[in-house]
Amino acid sequence: MADLGKPANTIAVLQKYDFVFRRKFGQNFLIDERVLEKIIRAADIAKEDFVLEIGPGIGTMTQYLAEAAREVTAVEIDRNLIPILEDTLSGYGNVSVINEDILKVDVKKLAEEKNGGQPIKVVANLPYYITTPIIMGLFEKGAPIESITVMVQKEVAERMQVGPGTKDYGALSLAVQYYAKPYLVANVPPNCFMPRPKVGSAVIRLTRHAKPPVEVKDPAFMFRLIRASFNQRRKTLQNGLNHSPELALPKERVVKALEEMGLPAAVRGEALALADFARLSDLLGRDSG
Ligand code: SAM
């Protein structure tokens, strides 16, 4: 089997099919065997595992996954890649390719069909333009997920990991950390891809919590509060939550809740940890008056 992790083999496949990269699909193919091996190791794939791969490209990582796992389903939006994948994956009987936009795939149903509804592992070199909707979709749509091991833009990996008081801290940090434990696997420079991306990359593994680290009565309301707090980053929390068209919370209510939490009236969202947002959400939630 051609090892596509070798640049010469990737070039040969691209030339054979006259493939034209489509920037709008975030196509930067991996051409570094060590990075590919690192991703597979970090994803901790065992022979009994079902793996969902997002955006297989020409099938480089798919080949590694197919060798490590029981079964792989790869979802690729670009129909020009489908005949290429049929070719590069022809030696594997345990891979199916779906030509679809991952944001439209019912991952819960897929996990039911392919893994008896048990938690699945997701592995991908993600198209960077839709990193957040992909990750949030996987967590929020109720699909059983065990872990997500993905290549993302370096800054995004940082945002997923940091806590309050840092400049990268925001809605993505809080959402990811509510659902999972992030672990930075490796930084990956642009020369490991073809074509080279303009930004640095990093592999991050998100291991889903068995139970969220905080208890909150209405998680959806908490996430609305979080989004409103960081939409208007430089505003105080009372102004941000008051000016948010979605929430329009009276300032006095916000100040009262902050007081109850022992926080200053002029506090900004970026100072609040996940547990603070959970508490604030319970205090400001519909039932608490
Ligand atoms: N896995 C390959 C590799 O590592 O060489 C390709 C990774 S490339 C960064 C991202 C891949 O995701 C491309 O193949 C692209 O066509 C595909 N893609 C982009 N948007 C997608 C979407 N909405 N749904 C599924 N695949 C998508």
PDB file of C-alpha atoms and ligand atoms in Angstrom:
ATOM      1  CA  MET A   1       0.000   0.000   0.000  1.00  0.00           C
ATOM      2  CA  ALA A   2       1.387   3.402  -0.991  1.00  0.00           C
ATOM      3  CA  ASP A   3       2.284   5.324   2.128  1.00  0.00           C
ATOM      4  CA  LEU A   4       0.814   8.748   1.466  1.00  0.00           C
ATOM      5  CA  GLY A   5       2.690  10.192   4.437  1.00  0.00           C
ATOM      6  CA  LYS A   6       5.659  10.347   2.075  1.00  0.00           C
ATOM      7  CA  PRO A   7       5.492  13.613   0.070  1.00  0.00           C
ATOM      8  CA  ALA A   8       6.510  11.927  -3.209  1.00  0.00           C
ATOM      9  CA  ASN A   9       3.550   9.524  -2.987  1.00  0.00           C
ATOM     10  CA  THR A  10       1.108  12.341  -2.264  1.00  0.00           C
ATOM     11  CA  ILE A  11       2.438  14.294  -5.261  1.00  0.00           C
ATOM     12  CA  ALA A  12       2.094  11.205  -7.483  1.00  0.00           C
ATOM     13  CA  VAL A  13      -1.580  10.762  -6.478  1.00  0.00           C
ATOM     14  CA  LEU A  14      -2.366  14.460  -6.980  1.00  0.00           C
ATOM     15  CA  GLN A  15      -0.781  14.395 -10.434  1.00  0.00           C
ATOM     16  CA  LYS A  16      -2.476  11.170 -11.466  1.00  0.00           C
ATOM     17  CA  TYR A  17      -5.866  12.773 -10.831  1.00  0.00           C
ATOM     18  CA  ASP A  18      -4.961  16.356 -11.829  1.00  0.00           C
ATOM     19  CA  PHE A  19      -6.250  17.384  -8.428  1.00  0.00           C
ATOM     20  CA  VAL A  20      -6.759  21.109  -7.864  1.00  0.00           C
ATOM     21  CA  PHE A  21      -6.697  22.232  -4.222  1.00  0.00           C
ATOM     22  CA  ARG A  22      -9.772  24.111  -3.113  1.00  0.00           C
ATOM     23  CA  ARG A  23      -8.942  26.787  -0.596  1.00  0.00           C
ATOM     24  CA  LYS A  24     -12.591  27.214   0.378  1.00  0.00           C
ATOM     25  CA  PHE A  25     -12.526  23.662   1.778  1.00  0.00           C
ATOM     26  CA  GLY A  26      -9.423  24.301   3.905  1.00  0.00           C
ATOM     27  CA  GLN A  27      -7.390  21.709   2.039  1.00  0.00           C
ATOM     28  CA  ASN A  28      -3.920  21.304   3.521  1.00  0.00           C
ATOM     29  CA  PHE A  29      -2.869  17.679   3.289  1.00  0.00           C
ATOM     30  CA  LEU A  30      -0.481  16.123   5.794  1.00  0.00           C
ATOM     31  CA  ILE A  31       2.812  14.925   4.346  1.00  0.00           C
ATOM     32  CA  ASP A  32       4.780  14.050   7.482  1.00  0.00           C
ATOM     33  CA  GLU A  33       4.839  10.469   8.716  1.00  0.00           C
ATOM     34  CA  ARG A  34       6.010  11.378  12.220  1.00  0.00           C
ATOM     35  CA  VAL A  35       3.091  13.753  12.699  1.00  0.00           C
ATOM     36  CA  LEU A  36       0.656  11.139  11.392  1.00  0.00           C
ATOM     37  CA  GLU A  37       2.042   8.546  13.792  1.00  0.00           C
ATOM     38  CA  LYS A  38       1.823  11.008  16.665  1.00  0.00           C
ATOM     39  CA  ILE A  39      -1.856  11.682  15.938  1.00  0.00           C
ATOM     40  CA  ILE A  40      -2.680   7.985  15.805  1.00  0.00           C
ATOM     41  CA  ARG A  41      -0.824   7.354  19.084  1.00  0.00           C
ATOM     42  CA  ALA A  42      -2.527  10.301  20.800  1.00  0.00           C
ATOM     43  CA  ALA A  43      -5.950   9.102  19.601  1.00  0.00           C
ATOM     44  CA  ASP A  44      -5.222   5.789  21.322  1.00  0.00           C
ATOM     45  CA  ILE A  45      -6.980   3.662  18.699  1.00  0.00           C
ATOM     46  CA  ALA A  46      -7.464  -0.034  19.506  1.00  0.00           C
ATOM     47  CA  LYS A  47      -8.488  -2.918  17.232  1.00  0.00           C
ATOM     48  CA  GLU A  48     -12.052  -2.903  18.543  1.00  0.00           C
ATOM     49  CA  ASP A  49     -12.605   0.829  17.898  1.00  0.00           C
ATOM     50  CA  PHE A  50     -14.884   2.556  15.431  1.00  0.00           C
ATOM     51  CA  VAL A  51     -13.397   5.852  14.242  1.00  0.00           C
ATOM     52  CA  LEU A  52     -15.038   8.791  12.522  1.00  0.00           C
ATOM     53  CA  GLU A  53     -12.620  10.771  10.374  1.00  0.00           C
ATOM     54  CA  ILE A  54     -13.617  14.249   9.216  1.00  0.00           C
ATOM     55  CA  GLY A  55     -12.167  15.387   5.890  1.00  0.00           C
ATOM     56  CA  PRO A  56      -9.973  12.477   4.739  1.00  0.00           C
ATOM     57  CA  GLY A  57      -8.513  14.429   1.778  1.00  0.00           C
ATOM     58  CA  ILE A  58      -6.699  11.830  -0.347  1.00  0.00           C
ATOM     59  CA  GLY A  59      -6.873   9.270   2.467  1.00  0.00           C
ATOM     60  CA  THR A  60      -3.458   9.727   4.072  1.00  0.00           C
ATOM     61  CA  MET A  61      -4.530   9.530   7.707  1.00  0.00           C
ATOM     62  CA  THR A  62      -7.395   7.217   6.772  1.00  0.00           C
ATOM     63  CA  GLN A  63      -4.852   4.524   5.852  1.00  0.00           C
ATOM     64  CA  TYR A  64      -3.233   4.777   9.288  1.00  0.00           C
ATOM     65  CA  LEU A  65      -6.653   4.712  10.984  1.00  0.00           C
ATOM     66  CA  ALA A  66      -7.800   1.714   8.939  1.00  0.00           C
ATOM     67  CA  GLU A  67      -4.763  -0.231  10.092  1.00  0.00           C
ATOM     68  CA  ALA A  68      -5.277   0.621  13.747  1.00  0.00           C
ATOM     69  CA  ALA A  69      -9.077   0.422  14.105  1.00  0.00           C
ATOM     70  CA  ARG A  70     -11.864  -2.096  13.560  1.00  0.00           C
ATOM     71  CA  GLU A  71     -13.790   0.216  11.273  1.00  0.00           C
ATOM     72  CA  VAL A  72     -13.485   3.758   9.920  1.00  0.00           C
ATOM     73  CA  THR A  73     -16.073   6.078   8.390  1.00  0.00           C
ATOM     74  CA  ALA A  74     -14.615   9.122   6.660  1.00  0.00           C
ATOM     75  CA  VAL A  75     -16.793  12.116   5.729  1.00  0.00           C
ATOM     76  CA  GLU A  76     -15.483  14.228   2.834  1.00  0.00           C
ATOM     77  CA  ILE A  77     -17.311  17.202   1.288  1.00  0.00           C
ATOM     78  CA  ASP A  78     -15.259  17.525  -1.914  1.00  0.00           C
ATOM     79  CA  ARG A  79     -16.670  15.163  -4.531  1.00  0.00           C
ATOM     80  CA  ASN A  80     -13.472  15.456  -6.588  1.00  0.00           C
ATOM     81  CA  LEU A  81     -11.723  13.517  -3.825  1.00  0.00           C
ATOM     82  CA  ILE A  82     -14.128  10.570  -3.895  1.00  0.00           C
ATOM     83  CA  PRO A  83     -12.581   8.708  -6.876  1.00  0.00           C
ATOM     84  CA  ILE A  84      -9.136   9.329  -5.382  1.00  0.00           C
ATOM     85  CA  LEU A  85     -10.231   7.871  -2.042  1.00  0.00           C
ATOM     86  CA  GLU A  86     -11.687   4.827  -3.806  1.00  0.00           C
ATOM     87  CA  ASP A  87      -8.225   4.268  -5.246  1.00  0.00           C
ATOM     88  CA  THR A  88      -6.038   5.006  -2.197  1.00  0.00           C
ATOM     89  CA  LEU A  89      -8.311   3.063   0.186  1.00  0.00           C
ATOM     90  CA  SER A  90      -9.019   0.119  -2.132  1.00  0.00           C
ATOM     91  CA  GLY A  91      -6.783  -2.144  -0.038  1.00  0.00           C
ATOM     92  CA  TYR A  92      -8.879  -1.700   3.099  1.00  0.00           C
ATOM     93  CA  GLY A  93     -12.130  -3.549   3.686  1.00  0.00           C
ATOM     94  CA  ASN A  94     -12.983  -1.652   6.865  1.00  0.00           C
ATOM     95  CA  VAL A  95     -13.366   1.904   5.526  1.00  0.00           C
ATOM     96  CA  SER A  96     -16.451   3.640   4.178  1.00  0.00           C
ATOM     97  CA  VAL A  97     -16.440   7.114   2.705  1.00  0.00           C
ATOM     98  CA  ILE A  98     -19.445   9.419   2.852  1.00  0.00           C
ATOM     99  CA  ASN A  99     -19.501  12.344   0.409  1.00  0.00           C
ATOM    100  CA  GLU A 100     -21.205  14.905   2.646  1.00  0.00           C
ATOM    101  CA  ASP A 101     -20.742  18.074   4.673  1.00  0.00           C
ATOM    102  CA  ILE A 102     -19.854  16.899   8.196  1.00  0.00           C
ATOM    103  CA  LEU A 103     -22.123  19.598   9.644  1.00  0.00           C
ATOM    104  CA  LYS A 104     -25.076  17.795   8.011  1.00  0.00           C
ATOM    105  CA  VAL A 105     -24.178  14.295   9.167  1.00  0.00           C
ATOM    106  CA  ASP A 106     -26.209  12.747  11.989  1.00  0.00           C
ATOM    107  CA  VAL A 107     -23.262  11.520  14.071  1.00  0.00           C
ATOM    108  CA  LYS A 108     -25.549  10.072  16.732  1.00  0.00           C
ATOM    109  CA  LYS A 109     -27.209   7.846  14.132  1.00  0.00           C
ATOM    110  CA  LEU A 110     -23.839   6.893  12.678  1.00  0.00           C
ATOM    111  CA  ALA A 111     -22.610   5.833  16.145  1.00  0.00           C
ATOM    112  CA  GLU A 112     -25.765   3.759  16.563  1.00  0.00           C
ATOM    113  CA  GLU A 113     -25.326   2.021  13.203  1.00  0.00           C
ATOM    114  CA  LYS A 114     -21.591   1.482  13.406  1.00  0.00           C
ATOM    115  CA  ASN A 115     -20.866   1.193  17.114  1.00  0.00           C
ATOM    116  CA  GLY A 116     -24.087   0.037  18.769  1.00  0.00           C
ATOM    117  CA  GLY A 117     -24.548   3.553  20.201  1.00  0.00           C
ATOM    118  CA  GLN A 118     -21.319   3.274  22.212  1.00  0.00           C
ATOM    119  CA  PRO A 119     -18.963   6.290  22.428  1.00  0.00           C
ATOM    120  CA  ILE A 120     -16.856   6.761  19.316  1.00  0.00           C
ATOM    121  CA  LYS A 121     -13.434   8.270  18.665  1.00  0.00           C
ATOM    122  CA  VAL A 122     -13.162  11.156  16.244  1.00  0.00           C
ATOM    123  CA  VAL A 123      -9.869  11.883  14.522  1.00  0.00           C
ATOM    124  CA  ALA A 124      -9.192  14.600  11.950  1.00  0.00           C
ATOM    125  CA  ASN A 125      -6.900  17.094  10.387  1.00  0.00           C
ATOM    126  CA  LEU A 126      -9.728  19.613  10.440  1.00  0.00           C
ATOM    127  CA  PRO A 127     -10.661  22.170   7.794  1.00  0.00           C
ATOM    128  CA  TYR A 128      -9.808  25.248   9.916  1.00  0.00           C
ATOM    129  CA  TYR A 129     -12.627  27.456   8.609  1.00  0.00           C
ATOM    130  CA  ILE A 130     -15.236  25.414  10.486  1.00  0.00           C
ATOM    131  CA  THR A 131     -13.313  24.138  13.512  1.00  0.00           C
ATOM    132  CA  THR A 132     -15.673  25.594  16.118  1.00  0.00           C
ATOM    133  CA  PRO A 133     -18.994  24.487  14.539  1.00  0.00           C
ATOM    134  CA  ILE A 134     -17.587  20.983  14.022  1.00  0.00           C
ATOM    135  CA  ILE A 135     -16.357  20.576  17.610  1.00  0.00           C
ATOM    136  CA  MET A 136     -19.431  22.177  19.173  1.00  0.00           C
ATOM    137  CA  GLY A 137     -21.734  20.162  16.909  1.00  0.00           C
ATOM    138  CA  LEU A 138     -20.076  16.936  18.061  1.00  0.00           C
ATOM    139  CA  PHE A 139     -20.509  17.837  21.724  1.00  0.00           C
ATOM    140  CA  GLU A 140     -23.900  19.540  21.633  1.00  0.00           C
ATOM    141  CA  LYS A 141     -25.932  17.318  19.337  1.00  0.00           C
ATOM    142  CA  GLY A 142     -25.894  14.445  21.799  1.00  0.00           C
ATOM    143  CA  ALA A 143     -23.692  12.059  19.827  1.00  0.00           C
ATOM    144  CA  PRO A 144     -21.824   9.560  22.014  1.00  0.00           C
ATOM    145  CA  ILE A 145     -18.206  10.766  21.852  1.00  0.00           C
ATOM    146  CA  GLU A 146     -15.264   9.298  23.744  1.00  0.00           C
ATOM    147  CA  SER A 147     -12.530  11.549  22.408  1.00  0.00           C
ATOM    148  CA  ILE A 148     -11.765  14.004  19.628  1.00  0.00           C
ATOM    149  CA  THR A 149      -8.143  14.130  18.462  1.00  0.00           C
ATOM    150  CA  VAL A 150      -7.696  16.868  15.917  1.00  0.00           C
ATOM    151  CA  MET A 151      -5.292  19.129  14.102  1.00  0.00           C
ATOM    152  CA  VAL A 152      -6.430  22.726  14.486  1.00  0.00           C
ATOM    153  CA  GLN A 153      -4.952  26.181  14.103  1.00  0.00           C
ATOM    154  CA  LYS A 154      -2.406  26.740  16.904  1.00  0.00           C
ATOM    155  CA  GLU A 155      -4.266  29.749  18.351  1.00  0.00           C
ATOM    156  CA  VAL A 156      -7.483  27.757  18.476  1.00  0.00           C
ATOM    157  CA  ALA A 157      -5.758  24.923  20.375  1.00  0.00           C
ATOM    158  CA  GLU A 158      -4.569  27.550  22.857  1.00  0.00           C
ATOM    159  CA  ARG A 159      -8.056  28.998  23.238  1.00  0.00           C
ATOM    160  CA  MET A 160      -9.431  25.555  24.016  1.00  0.00           C
ATOM    161  CA  GLN A 161      -7.001  25.063  26.905  1.00  0.00           C
ATOM    162  CA  VAL A 162      -6.680  28.361  28.741  1.00  0.00           C
ATOM    163  CA  GLY A 163      -8.436  29.578  31.868  1.00  0.00           C
ATOM    164  CA  PRO A 164      -9.714  32.959  33.127  1.00  0.00           C
ATOM    165  CA  GLY A 165      -7.551  36.063  32.964  1.00  0.00           C
ATOM    166  CA  THR A 166      -5.668  35.173  29.771  1.00  0.00           C
ATOM    167  CA  LYS A 167      -6.219  36.948  26.465  1.00  0.00           C
ATOM    168  CA  ASP A 168      -7.241  33.786  24.618  1.00  0.00           C
ATOM    169  CA  TYR A 169      -9.870  32.814  27.193  1.00  0.00           C
ATOM    170  CA  GLY A 170     -13.404  32.929  25.841  1.00  0.00           C
ATOM    171  CA  ALA A 171     -16.589  31.118  24.900  1.00  0.00           C
ATOM    172  CA  LEU A 172     -14.697  28.303  23.125  1.00  0.00           C
ATOM    173  CA  SER A 173     -12.480  27.643  26.193  1.00  0.00           C
ATOM    174  CA  LEU A 174     -15.540  27.367  28.417  1.00  0.00           C
ATOM    175  CA  ALA A 175     -17.565  25.226  26.036  1.00  0.00           C
ATOM    176  CA  VAL A 176     -14.724  22.786  25.361  1.00  0.00           C
ATOM    177  CA  GLN A 177     -13.832  22.520  29.065  1.00  0.00           C
ATOM    178  CA  TYR A 178     -17.465  21.930  30.048  1.00  0.00           C
ATOM    179  CA  TYR A 179     -17.562  18.865  27.803  1.00  0.00           C
ATOM    180  CA  ALA A 180     -13.976  17.616  27.779  1.00  0.00           C
ATOM    181  CA  LYS A 181     -10.455  17.631  29.145  1.00  0.00           C
ATOM    182  CA  PRO A 182      -8.090  19.207  26.597  1.00  0.00           C
ATOM    183  CA  TYR A 183      -4.528  17.970  26.155  1.00  0.00           C
ATOM    184  CA  LEU A 184      -2.086  19.555  23.727  1.00  0.00           C
ATOM    185  CA  VAL A 185      -0.344  16.733  21.859  1.00  0.00           C
ATOM    186  CA  ALA A 186       2.067  18.642  19.604  1.00  0.00           C
ATOM    187  CA  ASN A 187       2.689  21.842  17.711  1.00  0.00           C
ATOM    188  CA  VAL A 188       2.989  21.258  13.978  1.00  0.00           C
ATOM    189  CA  PRO A 189       4.784  23.662  11.608  1.00  0.00           C
ATOM    190  CA  PRO A 190       3.430  24.618   8.134  1.00  0.00           C
ATOM    191  CA  ASN A 191       6.046  22.534   6.281  1.00  0.00           C
ATOM    192  CA  CYS A 192       4.290  19.316   7.354  1.00  0.00           C
ATOM    193  CA  PHE A 193       1.417  20.114   4.949  1.00  0.00           C
ATOM    194  CA  MET A 194       0.830  20.491   1.244  1.00  0.00           C
ATOM    195  CA  PRO A 195       0.104  23.255   0.445  1.00  0.00           C
ATOM    196  CA  ARG A 196       1.577  24.979   3.496  1.00  0.00           C
ATOM    197  CA  PRO A 197      -1.001  26.803   5.628  1.00  0.00           C
ATOM    198  CA  LYS A 198      -0.284  30.429   6.520  1.00  0.00           C
ATOM    199  CA  VAL A 199      -0.802  29.686  10.215  1.00  0.00           C
ATOM    200  CA  GLY A 200       0.817  27.373  12.751  1.00  0.00           C
ATOM    201  CA  SER A 201      -1.048  24.197  13.700  1.00  0.00           C
ATOM    202  CA  ALA A 202      -1.395  21.990  16.738  1.00  0.00           C
ATOM    203  CA  VAL A 203      -2.814  18.586  17.557  1.00  0.00           C
ATOM    204  CA  ILE A 204      -5.160  18.599  20.513  1.00  0.00           C
ATOM    205  CA  ARG A 205      -6.952  15.722  22.186  1.00  0.00           C
ATOM    206  CA  LEU A 206     -10.279  16.372  23.883  1.00  0.00           C
ATOM    207  CA  THR A 207     -11.288  13.552  26.186  1.00  0.00           C
ATOM    208  CA  ARG A 208     -14.948  13.747  27.024  1.00  0.00           C
ATOM    209  CA  HIS A 209     -15.809  14.066  30.724  1.00  0.00           C
ATOM    210  CA  ALA A 210     -17.956  11.229  32.065  1.00  0.00           C
ATOM    211  CA  LYS A 211     -19.839  14.020  33.862  1.00  0.00           C
ATOM    212  CA  PRO A 212     -19.406  17.792  33.328  1.00  0.00           C
ATOM    213  CA  PRO A 213     -17.093  19.354  35.951  1.00  0.00           C
ATOM    214  CA  VAL A 214     -19.832  21.761  37.102  1.00  0.00           C
ATOM    215  CA  GLU A 215     -23.500  21.288  37.807  1.00  0.00           C
ATOM    216  CA  VAL A 216     -25.861  23.791  36.237  1.00  0.00           C
ATOM    217  CA  LYS A 217     -29.651  23.728  36.035  1.00  0.00           C
ATOM    218  CA  ASP A 218     -29.902  24.910  32.437  1.00  0.00           C
ATOM    219  CA  PRO A 219     -26.665  24.437  30.445  1.00  0.00           C
ATOM    220  CA  ALA A 220     -28.200  26.041  27.321  1.00  0.00           C
ATOM    221  CA  PHE A 221     -28.935  29.219  29.296  1.00  0.00           C
ATOM    222  CA  MET A 222     -25.401  29.188  30.739  1.00  0.00           C
ATOM    223  CA  PHE A 223     -23.976  29.046  27.212  1.00  0.00           C
ATOM    224  CA  ARG A 224     -26.165  31.978  26.164  1.00  0.00           C
ATOM    225  CA  LEU A 225     -24.753  33.945  29.116  1.00  0.00           C
ATOM    226  CA  ILE A 226     -21.219  32.933  28.163  1.00  0.00           C
ATOM    227  CA  ARG A 227     -21.647  33.950  24.527  1.00  0.00           C
ATOM    228  CA  ALA A 228     -23.165  37.298  25.491  1.00  0.00           C
ATOM    229  CA  SER A 229     -20.360  37.950  27.992  1.00  0.00           C
ATOM    230  CA  PHE A 230     -17.634  37.440  25.413  1.00  0.00           C
ATOM    231  CA  ASN A 231     -19.417  39.001  22.432  1.00  0.00           C
ATOM    232  CA  GLN A 232     -18.740  42.295  24.084  1.00  0.00           C
ATOM    233  CA  ARG A 233     -15.409  41.513  25.627  1.00  0.00           C
ATOM    234  CA  ARG A 234     -14.457  44.964  26.796  1.00  0.00           C
ATOM    235  CA  LYS A 235     -17.800  45.634  28.432  1.00  0.00           C
ATOM    236  CA  THR A 236     -18.476  44.855  32.056  1.00  0.00           C
ATOM    237  CA  LEU A 237     -20.630  41.806  32.543  1.00  0.00           C
ATOM    238  CA  GLN A 238     -23.632  43.877  33.635  1.00  0.00           C
ATOM    239  CA  ASN A 239     -23.462  45.947  30.421  1.00  0.00           C
ATOM    240  CA  GLY A 240     -22.758  42.946  28.191  1.00  0.00           C
ATOM    241  CA  LEU A 241     -25.695  40.942  29.510  1.00  0.00           C
ATOM    242  CA  ASN A 242     -27.932  43.991  29.447  1.00  0.00           C
ATOM    243  CA  HIS A 243     -27.090  44.961  25.850  1.00  0.00           C
ATOM    244  CA  SER A 244     -27.311  41.426  24.480  1.00  0.00           C
ATOM    245  CA  PRO A 245     -30.499  41.412  22.334  1.00  0.00           C
ATOM    246  CA  GLU A 246     -30.963  37.735  23.140  1.00  0.00           C
ATOM    247  CA  LEU A 247     -30.881  38.160  26.928  1.00  0.00           C
ATOM    248  CA  ALA A 248     -31.498  41.859  27.742  1.00  0.00           C
ATOM    249  CA  LEU A 249     -31.075  41.188  31.448  1.00  0.00           C
ATOM    250  CA  PRO A 250     -31.786  44.169  33.732  1.00  0.00           C
ATOM    251  CA  LYS A 251     -28.521  45.526  35.117  1.00  0.00           C
ATOM    252  CA  GLU A 252     -29.813  45.466  38.695  1.00  0.00           C
ATOM    253  CA  ARG A 253     -30.479  41.725  38.455  1.00  0.00           C
ATOM    254  CA  VAL A 254     -26.975  41.063  37.194  1.00  0.00           C
ATOM    255  CA  VAL A 255     -25.389  43.251  39.878  1.00  0.00           C
ATOM    256  CA  LYS A 256     -27.456  41.535  42.575  1.00  0.00           C
ATOM    257  CA  ALA A 257     -26.363  38.108  41.371  1.00  0.00           C
ATOM    258  CA  LEU A 258     -22.718  39.200  41.214  1.00  0.00           C
ATOM    259  CA  GLU A 259     -23.017  40.582  44.730  1.00  0.00           C
ATOM    260  CA  GLU A 260     -24.366  37.260  45.940  1.00  0.00           C
ATOM    261  CA  MET A 261     -21.348  35.604  44.392  1.00  0.00           C
ATOM    262  CA  GLY A 262     -19.001  38.066  46.095  1.00  0.00           C
ATOM    263  CA  LEU A 263     -17.909  39.554  42.755  1.00  0.00           C
ATOM    264  CA  PRO A 264     -17.470  43.288  42.018  1.00  0.00           C
ATOM    265  CA  ALA A 265     -20.255  44.986  40.019  1.00  0.00           C
ATOM    266  CA  ALA A 266     -17.733  46.024  37.339  1.00  0.00           C
ATOM    267  CA  VAL A 267     -16.354  42.517  36.748  1.00  0.00           C
ATOM    268  CA  ARG A 268     -15.764  41.383  33.141  1.00  0.00           C
ATOM    269  CA  GLY A 269     -16.667  37.979  31.749  1.00  0.00           C
ATOM    270  CA  GLU A 270     -13.034  37.095  31.153  1.00  0.00           C
ATOM    271  CA  ALA A 271     -12.483  36.968  34.951  1.00  0.00           C
ATOM    272  CA  LEU A 272     -15.114  34.273  35.516  1.00  0.00           C
ATOM    273  CA  ALA A 273     -14.298  30.577  35.624  1.00  0.00           C
ATOM    274  CA  LEU A 274     -16.694  27.869  34.408  1.00  0.00           C
ATOM    275  CA  ALA A 275     -17.947  27.305  37.968  1.00  0.00           C
ATOM    276  CA  ASP A 276     -18.728  31.057  38.238  1.00  0.00           C
ATOM    277  CA  PHE A 277     -20.754  30.998  35.028  1.00  0.00           C
ATOM    278  CA  ALA A 278     -22.634  27.942  36.291  1.00  0.00           C
ATOM    279  CA  ARG A 279     -23.502  29.753  39.533  1.00  0.00           C
ATOM    280  CA  LEU A 280     -24.430  32.963  37.704  1.00  0.00           C
ATOM    281  CA  SER A 281     -26.609  30.974  35.335  1.00  0.00           C
ATOM    282  CA  ASP A 282     -28.471  29.354  38.231  1.00  0.00           C
ATOM    283  CA  LEU A 283     -28.944  32.759  39.884  1.00  0.00           C
ATOM    284  CA  LEU A 284     -30.185  34.494  36.736  1.00  0.00           C
ATOM    285  CA  GLY A 285     -32.052  31.555  35.225  1.00  0.00           C
ATOM    286  CA  ARG A 286     -35.728  31.612  34.402  1.00  0.00           C
ATOM    287  CA  ASP A 287     -36.943  29.942  37.594  1.00  0.00           C
ATOM    288  CA  SER A 288     -34.847  31.906  40.051  1.00  0.00           C
ATOM    289  CA  GLY A 289     -36.688  35.221  39.535  1.00  0.00           C
TER     290      GLY A 289
HETATM  291  N1  SAM B   1      -7.135  14.391   6.278  1.00  0.00           N
HETATM  292  C1  SAM B   1      -6.418  14.942   5.145  1.00  0.00           C
HETATM  293  C2  SAM B   1      -4.956  15.068   5.509  1.00  0.00           C
HETATM  294  O1  SAM B   1      -4.659  15.138   6.682  1.00  0.00           O
HETATM  295  O2  SAM B   1      -4.133  15.133   4.592  1.00  0.00           O
HETATM  296  C3  SAM B   1      -7.003  16.284   4.681  1.00  0.00           C
HETATM  297  C4  SAM B   1      -7.120  17.371   5.720  1.00  0.00           C
HETATM  298  S1  SAM B   1      -7.581  18.942   5.085  1.00  0.00           S
HETATM  299  C5  SAM B   1      -6.922  20.017   6.327  1.00  0.00           C
HETATM  300  C6  SAM B   1      -9.326  19.091   5.423  1.00  0.00           C
HETATM  301  C7  SAM B   1     -10.228  18.172   4.630  1.00  0.00           C
HETATM  302  O3  SAM B   1     -11.584  18.407   5.030  1.00  0.00           O
HETATM  303  C8  SAM B   1     -10.190  18.388   3.129  1.00  0.00           C
HETATM  304  O4  SAM B   1     -10.118  17.155   2.492  1.00  0.00           O
HETATM  305  C9  SAM B   1     -11.520  19.088   2.810  1.00  0.00           C
HETATM  306  O5  SAM B   1     -12.001  18.859   1.502  1.00  0.00           O
HETATM  307  C10 SAM B   1     -12.439  18.486   3.885  1.00  0.00           C
HETATM  308  N2  SAM B   1     -13.600  19.309   4.249  1.00  0.00           N
HETATM  309  C11 SAM B   1     -13.711  20.651   4.230  1.00  0.00           C
HETATM  310  N3  SAM B   1     -14.918  21.038   4.664  1.00  0.00           N
HETATM  311  C12 SAM B   1     -15.610  19.904   4.980  1.00  0.00           C
HETATM  312  C13 SAM B   1     -16.918  19.639   5.469  1.00  0.00           C
HETATM  313  N4  SAM B   1     -17.765  20.636   5.744  1.00  0.00           N
HETATM  314  N5  SAM B   1     -17.299  18.364   5.657  1.00  0.00           N
HETATM  315  C14 SAM B   1     -16.433  17.342   5.372  1.00  0.00           C
HETATM  316  N6  SAM B   1     -15.175  17.533   4.908  1.00  0.00           N
HETATM  317  C15 SAM B   1     -14.760  18.787   4.712  1.00  0.00           C
END
